[in-house]
Amino acid sequence: VVEAGLALLWKICLPREDDNTIVLGGSLENIHSAVSILDRAKTPEVFEAGCGLVANFALVQAFPPDVAHRVATRICNLLDDPEFRTREVANAAIHTLCNLYANDFAKPGMVTVGALLPTALSLLEEFPDEEEVVEYVCLTVSRAAREDSEKKQFLAGPTMFRLVRMAFESFVTDRGSKPSYAIKDAALCFFACISGCEIGAHTLVDSGLQAELQTMLAMEMDSDFRQIL
């Protein structure tokens, strides 16, 4: 009953498309109530629904940075537990982290969560065929490393780069005229991020990916993707 109720609350609390507001209201009291669900979650199902609810509230401008830190730490810790590393939990958890990093008010609280990048890497290793996991991992780590050269170097390492490139080939280049535009956008953000450090720039050139991206740029008609490229 608890799991079903939380799942229903998660769904009805989706942000409105016109103004990104939350149906229940983004008060601090509601935010703390949602976060307390994560703190008390004893099953993957409750944790998944709690992540989904917090992901919605993470779109609220007033999301406190200290609460963001608490949420991110809790997510990283629970994802170390094999019981909680389900496909569904991975989707909801990385979506929450991504939304928190997209919130300028919450983002300062995320900076000191040291386990975040290794956690994101482990999800990419375990769920390389899960489109939403790949998308939100790429976006999350790109936002995390945007202004941090050390994090960019971590992302440019052989394991992370290889996994993102494999996903890019699987979801984009190998699909011809029917690519996953979500993965295309997210992966390009990742490549753009790591190009901001010397190691990443060399990795892009040495791997031959730079040439592939230049070819895509010459053929790309969509203005948004051209800008990213």
mmCIF file of C-alpha atoms in Angstrom:
data_model
loop_
_atom_site.group_PDB
_atom_site.id
_atom_site.type_symbol
_atom_site.label_atom_id
_atom_site.label_comp_id
_atom_site.label_asym_id
_atom_site.label_seq_id
_atom_site.Cartn_x
_atom_site.Cartn_y
_atom_site.Cartn_z
ATOM 1 C CA VAL A 1 0.000 0.000 0.000
ATOM 2 C CA VAL A 2 2.824 2.399 0.915
ATOM 3 C CA GLU A 3 4.668 1.650 -2.323
ATOM 4 C CA ALA A 4 1.535 2.121 -4.435
ATOM 5 C CA GLY A 5 0.680 5.381 -2.674
ATOM 6 C CA LEU A 6 4.165 6.772 -3.188
ATOM 7 C CA ALA A 7 4.195 5.752 -6.842
ATOM 8 C CA LEU A 8 0.857 7.521 -7.370
ATOM 9 C CA LEU A 9 2.138 10.633 -5.576
ATOM 10 C CA TRP A 10 5.248 10.585 -7.741
ATOM 11 C CA LYS A 11 3.190 10.511 -10.935
ATOM 12 C CA ILE A 12 0.669 13.199 -9.983
ATOM 13 C CA CYS A 13 3.495 15.441 -8.786
ATOM 14 C CA LEU A 14 5.044 15.747 -12.238
ATOM 15 C CA PRO A 15 5.913 19.366 -13.152
ATOM 16 C CA ARG A 16 3.527 21.215 -15.422
ATOM 17 C CA GLU A 17 4.932 21.587 -18.923
ATOM 18 C CA ASP A 18 3.945 25.237 -19.257
ATOM 19 C CA ASP A 19 5.708 26.695 -16.213
ATOM 20 C CA ASN A 20 7.612 23.779 -14.559
ATOM 21 C CA THR A 21 5.686 24.230 -11.297
ATOM 22 C CA ILE A 22 4.808 21.302 -9.040
ATOM 23 C CA VAL A 23 1.173 20.335 -8.532
ATOM 24 C CA LEU A 24 1.644 19.895 -4.778
ATOM 25 C CA GLY A 25 3.665 23.071 -4.399
ATOM 26 C CA GLY A 26 7.400 23.291 -3.885
ATOM 27 C CA SER A 27 7.398 24.368 -0.270
ATOM 28 C CA LEU A 28 10.348 23.489 1.943
ATOM 29 C CA GLU A 29 8.016 21.372 4.047
ATOM 30 C CA ASN A 30 7.036 19.269 1.032
ATOM 31 C CA ILE A 31 10.664 18.987 -0.071
ATOM 32 C CA HIS A 32 11.757 17.759 3.355
ATOM 33 C CA SER A 33 8.842 15.319 3.459
ATOM 34 C CA ALA A 34 9.888 13.860 0.115
ATOM 35 C CA VAL A 35 13.524 13.583 1.196
ATOM 36 C CA SER A 36 12.533 11.839 4.421
ATOM 37 C CA ILE A 37 11.065 9.058 2.269
ATOM 38 C CA LEU A 38 14.535 8.397 0.892
ATOM 39 C CA ASP A 39 16.026 8.432 4.380
ATOM 40 C CA ARG A 40 13.560 5.793 5.602
ATOM 41 C CA ALA A 41 13.338 3.636 2.466
ATOM 42 C CA LYS A 42 13.771 -0.051 3.254
ATOM 43 C CA THR A 43 12.859 -1.524 -0.139
ATOM 44 C CA PRO A 44 13.941 -0.752 -3.716
ATOM 45 C CA GLU A 45 10.336 0.063 -4.648
ATOM 46 C CA VAL A 46 9.948 2.716 -1.959
ATOM 47 C CA PHE A 47 13.377 4.131 -2.769
ATOM 48 C CA GLU A 48 12.526 4.310 -6.490
ATOM 49 C CA ALA A 49 9.284 6.194 -5.817
ATOM 50 C CA GLY A 50 11.059 8.470 -3.344
ATOM 51 C CA CYS A 51 13.721 9.276 -5.942
ATOM 52 C CA GLY A 52 11.048 10.077 -8.498
ATOM 53 C CA LEU A 53 9.295 12.411 -6.086
ATOM 54 C CA VAL A 54 12.527 14.204 -5.137
ATOM 55 C CA ALA A 55 13.492 14.446 -8.825
ATOM 56 C CA ASN A 56 10.306 16.438 -9.385
ATOM 57 C CA PHE A 57 10.941 18.703 -6.410
ATOM 58 C CA ALA A 58 14.547 19.186 -7.575
ATOM 59 C CA LEU A 59 13.103 21.349 -10.343
ATOM 60 C CA VAL A 60 11.927 23.835 -7.704
ATOM 61 C CA GLN A 61 14.235 26.857 -7.490
ATOM 62 C CA ALA A 62 14.296 26.977 -3.702
ATOM 63 C CA PHE A 63 15.723 23.461 -3.278
ATOM 64 C CA PRO A 64 18.249 23.870 -0.402
ATOM 65 C CA PRO A 65 21.878 22.908 -1.189
ATOM 66 C CA ASP A 66 22.357 21.107 2.124
ATOM 67 C CA VAL A 67 19.325 18.942 1.365
ATOM 68 C CA ALA A 68 20.690 18.284 -2.133
ATOM 69 C CA HIS A 69 23.940 17.073 -0.563
ATOM 70 C CA ARG A 70 21.996 14.820 1.797
ATOM 71 C CA VAL A 71 19.953 13.348 -1.059
ATOM 72 C CA ALA A 72 22.964 12.733 -3.309
ATOM 73 C CA THR A 73 24.926 11.086 -0.494
ATOM 74 C CA ARG A 74 21.981 8.851 0.380
ATOM 75 C CA ILE A 75 21.540 7.817 -3.255
ATOM 76 C CA CYS A 76 25.222 7.001 -3.712
ATOM 77 C CA ASN A 77 25.298 4.998 -0.486
ATOM 78 C CA LEU A 78 22.197 2.938 -1.272
ATOM 79 C CA LEU A 79 23.333 2.212 -4.814
ATOM 80 C CA ASP A 80 26.296 0.381 -3.251
ATOM 81 C CA ASP A 81 23.755 -2.159 -1.959
ATOM 82 C CA PRO A 82 23.138 -4.901 -4.586
ATOM 83 C CA GLU A 83 19.511 -5.147 -3.465
ATOM 84 C CA PHE A 84 18.894 -1.571 -4.595
ATOM 85 C CA ARG A 85 20.794 -1.735 -7.893
ATOM 86 C CA THR A 86 17.776 -2.563 -10.032
ATOM 87 C CA ARG A 87 17.168 -1.101 -13.470
ATOM 88 C CA GLU A 88 14.186 0.854 -12.157
ATOM 89 C CA VAL A 89 16.054 2.299 -9.184
ATOM 90 C CA ALA A 90 19.032 3.209 -11.364
ATOM 91 C CA ASN A 91 16.734 5.163 -13.704
ATOM 92 C CA ALA A 92 15.035 7.067 -10.901
ATOM 93 C CA ALA A 93 18.224 7.674 -8.908
ATOM 94 C CA ILE A 94 20.344 9.100 -11.728
ATOM 95 C CA HIS A 95 17.383 11.224 -12.884
ATOM 96 C CA THR A 96 17.250 12.742 -9.404
ATOM 97 C CA LEU A 97 20.979 13.504 -9.382
ATOM 98 C CA CYS A 98 20.708 15.037 -12.840
ATOM 99 C CA ASN A 99 17.853 17.340 -11.816
ATOM 100 C CA LEU A 100 19.698 18.437 -8.691
ATOM 101 C CA TYR A 101 22.757 19.381 -10.762
ATOM 102 C CA ALA A 102 20.521 21.318 -13.139
ATOM 103 C CA ASN A 103 19.196 23.397 -10.224
ATOM 104 C CA ASP A 104 21.503 26.375 -9.622
ATOM 105 C CA PHE A 105 20.336 26.673 -6.007
ATOM 106 C CA ALA A 106 20.894 22.997 -5.211
ATOM 107 C CA LYS A 107 24.123 22.545 -7.201
ATOM 108 C CA PRO A 108 26.540 23.975 -4.570
ATOM 109 C CA GLY A 109 25.514 21.182 -2.235
ATOM 110 C CA MET A 110 26.468 18.569 -4.838
ATOM 111 C CA VAL A 111 30.071 19.678 -5.312
ATOM 112 C CA THR A 112 31.465 17.827 -2.289
ATOM 113 C CA VAL A 113 29.697 14.506 -2.942
ATOM 114 C CA GLY A 114 32.865 12.584 -3.746
ATOM 115 C CA ALA A 115 31.132 9.317 -4.600
ATOM 116 C CA LEU A 116 28.987 10.829 -7.340
ATOM 117 C CA LEU A 117 31.246 10.282 -10.368
ATOM 118 C CA PRO A 118 32.270 6.722 -9.377
ATOM 119 C CA THR A 119 28.589 5.918 -8.767
ATOM 120 C CA ALA A 120 27.615 7.275 -12.177
ATOM 121 C CA LEU A 121 30.418 5.263 -13.789
ATOM 122 C CA SER A 122 29.256 2.071 -12.076
ATOM 123 C CA LEU A 123 25.692 2.598 -13.350
ATOM 124 C CA LEU A 124 26.967 3.063 -16.881
ATOM 125 C CA GLU A 125 28.996 -0.141 -16.577
ATOM 126 C CA GLU A 126 26.036 -2.133 -15.260
ATOM 127 C CA PHE A 127 23.266 -0.723 -17.470
ATOM 128 C CA PRO A 128 24.886 0.190 -20.828
ATOM 129 C CA ASP A 129 21.717 -0.729 -22.739
ATOM 130 C CA GLU A 130 19.323 1.280 -20.562
ATOM 131 C CA GLU A 131 18.677 4.430 -22.568
ATOM 132 C CA GLU A 132 17.522 6.670 -19.729
ATOM 133 C CA VAL A 133 20.409 5.617 -17.469
ATOM 134 C CA VAL A 134 22.930 6.402 -20.216
ATOM 135 C CA GLU A 135 21.271 9.741 -20.989
ATOM 136 C CA TYR A 136 21.108 10.962 -17.402
ATOM 137 C CA VAL A 137 24.589 9.691 -16.516
ATOM 138 C CA CYS A 138 26.063 11.684 -19.411
ATOM 139 C CA LEU A 139 24.135 14.818 -18.463
ATOM 140 C CA THR A 140 24.861 14.467 -14.739
ATOM 141 C CA VAL A 141 28.615 14.017 -15.037
ATOM 142 C CA SER A 142 28.860 16.762 -17.666
ATOM 143 C CA ARG A 143 27.140 19.208 -15.327
ATOM 144 C CA ALA A 144 29.266 18.031 -12.404
ATOM 145 C CA ALA A 145 32.549 18.535 -14.265
ATOM 146 C CA ARG A 146 31.684 21.676 -16.211
ATOM 147 C CA GLU A 147 33.823 23.937 -13.998
ATOM 148 C CA ASP A 148 36.124 21.325 -12.443
ATOM 149 C CA SER A 149 39.273 20.272 -14.327
ATOM 150 C CA GLU A 150 39.967 17.288 -12.051
ATOM 151 C CA LYS A 151 36.515 15.872 -12.692
ATOM 152 C CA LYS A 152 36.963 16.413 -16.420
ATOM 153 C CA GLN A 153 40.160 14.372 -16.256
ATOM 154 C CA PHE A 154 38.285 11.586 -14.453
ATOM 155 C CA LEU A 155 35.634 11.557 -17.187
ATOM 156 C CA ALA A 156 38.305 11.538 -19.894
ATOM 157 C CA GLY A 157 39.803 8.377 -18.393
ATOM 158 C CA PRO A 158 39.733 5.244 -20.546
ATOM 159 C CA THR A 159 36.799 3.511 -18.829
ATOM 160 C CA MET A 160 34.280 6.348 -18.784
ATOM 161 C CA PHE A 161 35.170 7.540 -22.280
ATOM 162 C CA ARG A 162 34.955 4.014 -23.689
ATOM 163 C CA LEU A 163 31.514 3.420 -22.186
ATOM 164 C CA VAL A 164 30.084 6.710 -23.431
ATOM 165 C CA ARG A 165 31.547 6.190 -26.886
ATOM 166 C CA MET A 166 30.096 2.655 -27.042
ATOM 167 C CA ALA A 167 26.702 4.033 -26.040
ATOM 168 C CA PHE A 168 26.993 6.772 -28.657
ATOM 169 C CA GLU A 169 27.747 4.216 -31.347
ATOM 170 C CA SER A 170 24.994 1.860 -30.194
ATOM 171 C CA PHE A 171 22.228 4.426 -29.769
ATOM 172 C CA VAL A 172 23.229 6.953 -32.451
ATOM 173 C CA THR A 173 25.687 6.057 -35.221
ATOM 174 C CA ASP A 174 24.609 2.414 -35.603
ATOM 175 C CA ARG A 175 20.951 3.399 -35.917
ATOM 176 C CA GLY A 176 21.376 5.385 -39.100
ATOM 177 C CA SER A 177 18.388 7.610 -39.728
ATOM 178 C CA LYS A 178 16.674 6.595 -36.474
ATOM 179 C CA PRO A 179 19.082 7.579 -33.691
ATOM 180 C CA SER A 180 18.187 8.203 -30.073
ATOM 181 C CA TYR A 181 18.178 11.983 -29.986
ATOM 182 C CA ALA A 182 18.257 11.935 -26.191
ATOM 183 C CA ILE A 183 21.519 9.949 -26.184
ATOM 184 C CA LYS A 184 22.887 12.017 -29.043
ATOM 185 C CA ASP A 185 22.344 15.236 -27.112
ATOM 186 C CA ALA A 186 23.626 13.862 -23.789
ATOM 187 C CA ALA A 187 26.712 12.159 -25.245
ATOM 188 C CA LEU A 188 27.665 15.269 -27.203
ATOM 189 C CA CYS A 189 27.438 17.253 -23.967
ATOM 190 C CA PHE A 190 29.818 14.717 -22.412
ATOM 191 C CA PHE A 191 32.314 14.984 -25.286
ATOM 192 C CA ALA A 192 32.112 18.774 -25.196
ATOM 193 C CA CYS A 193 32.784 18.688 -21.445
ATOM 194 C CA ILE A 194 35.914 16.536 -21.596
ATOM 195 C CA SER A 195 37.281 18.562 -24.518
ATOM 196 C CA GLY A 196 37.774 21.314 -21.940
ATOM 197 C CA CYS A 197 40.832 19.593 -20.456
ATOM 198 C CA GLU A 198 44.064 18.596 -22.171
ATOM 199 C CA ILE A 199 43.668 14.870 -21.518
ATOM 200 C CA GLY A 200 40.126 14.914 -22.859
ATOM 201 C CA ALA A 201 41.093 16.841 -25.979
ATOM 202 C CA HIS A 202 43.887 14.374 -26.734
ATOM 203 C CA THR A 203 41.534 11.453 -26.092
ATOM 204 C CA LEU A 204 39.007 12.791 -28.596
ATOM 205 C CA VAL A 205 41.699 13.270 -31.251
ATOM 206 C CA ASP A 206 43.579 10.004 -30.633
ATOM 207 C CA SER A 207 40.365 7.955 -30.660
ATOM 208 C CA GLY A 208 39.341 9.316 -34.034
ATOM 209 C CA LEU A 209 36.096 10.580 -32.577
ATOM 210 C CA GLN A 210 36.960 14.181 -33.389
ATOM 211 C CA ALA A 211 36.914 13.329 -37.085
ATOM 212 C CA GLU A 212 33.556 11.583 -36.698
ATOM 213 C CA LEU A 213 32.092 14.628 -34.950
ATOM 214 C CA GLN A 214 33.428 16.926 -37.656
ATOM 215 C CA THR A 215 31.722 14.767 -40.281
ATOM 216 C CA MET A 216 28.491 14.930 -38.311
ATOM 217 C CA LEU A 217 28.818 18.710 -38.090
ATOM 218 C CA ALA A 218 29.070 18.965 -41.859
ATOM 219 C CA MET A 219 25.901 16.899 -42.300
ATOM 220 C CA GLU A 220 23.852 18.031 -39.296
ATOM 221 C CA MET A 221 20.827 20.139 -40.118
ATOM 222 C CA ASP A 222 19.394 20.587 -36.629
ATOM 223 C CA SER A 223 20.631 23.917 -35.222
ATOM 224 C CA ASP A 224 20.668 22.721 -31.596
ATOM 225 C CA PHE A 225 22.889 19.743 -32.369
ATOM 226 C CA ARG A 226 25.133 21.867 -34.576
ATOM 227 C CA GLN A 227 25.676 24.207 -31.651
ATOM 228 C CA ILE A 228 26.634 21.318 -29.349
ATOM 229 C CA LEU A 229 28.961 19.844 -31.960
#
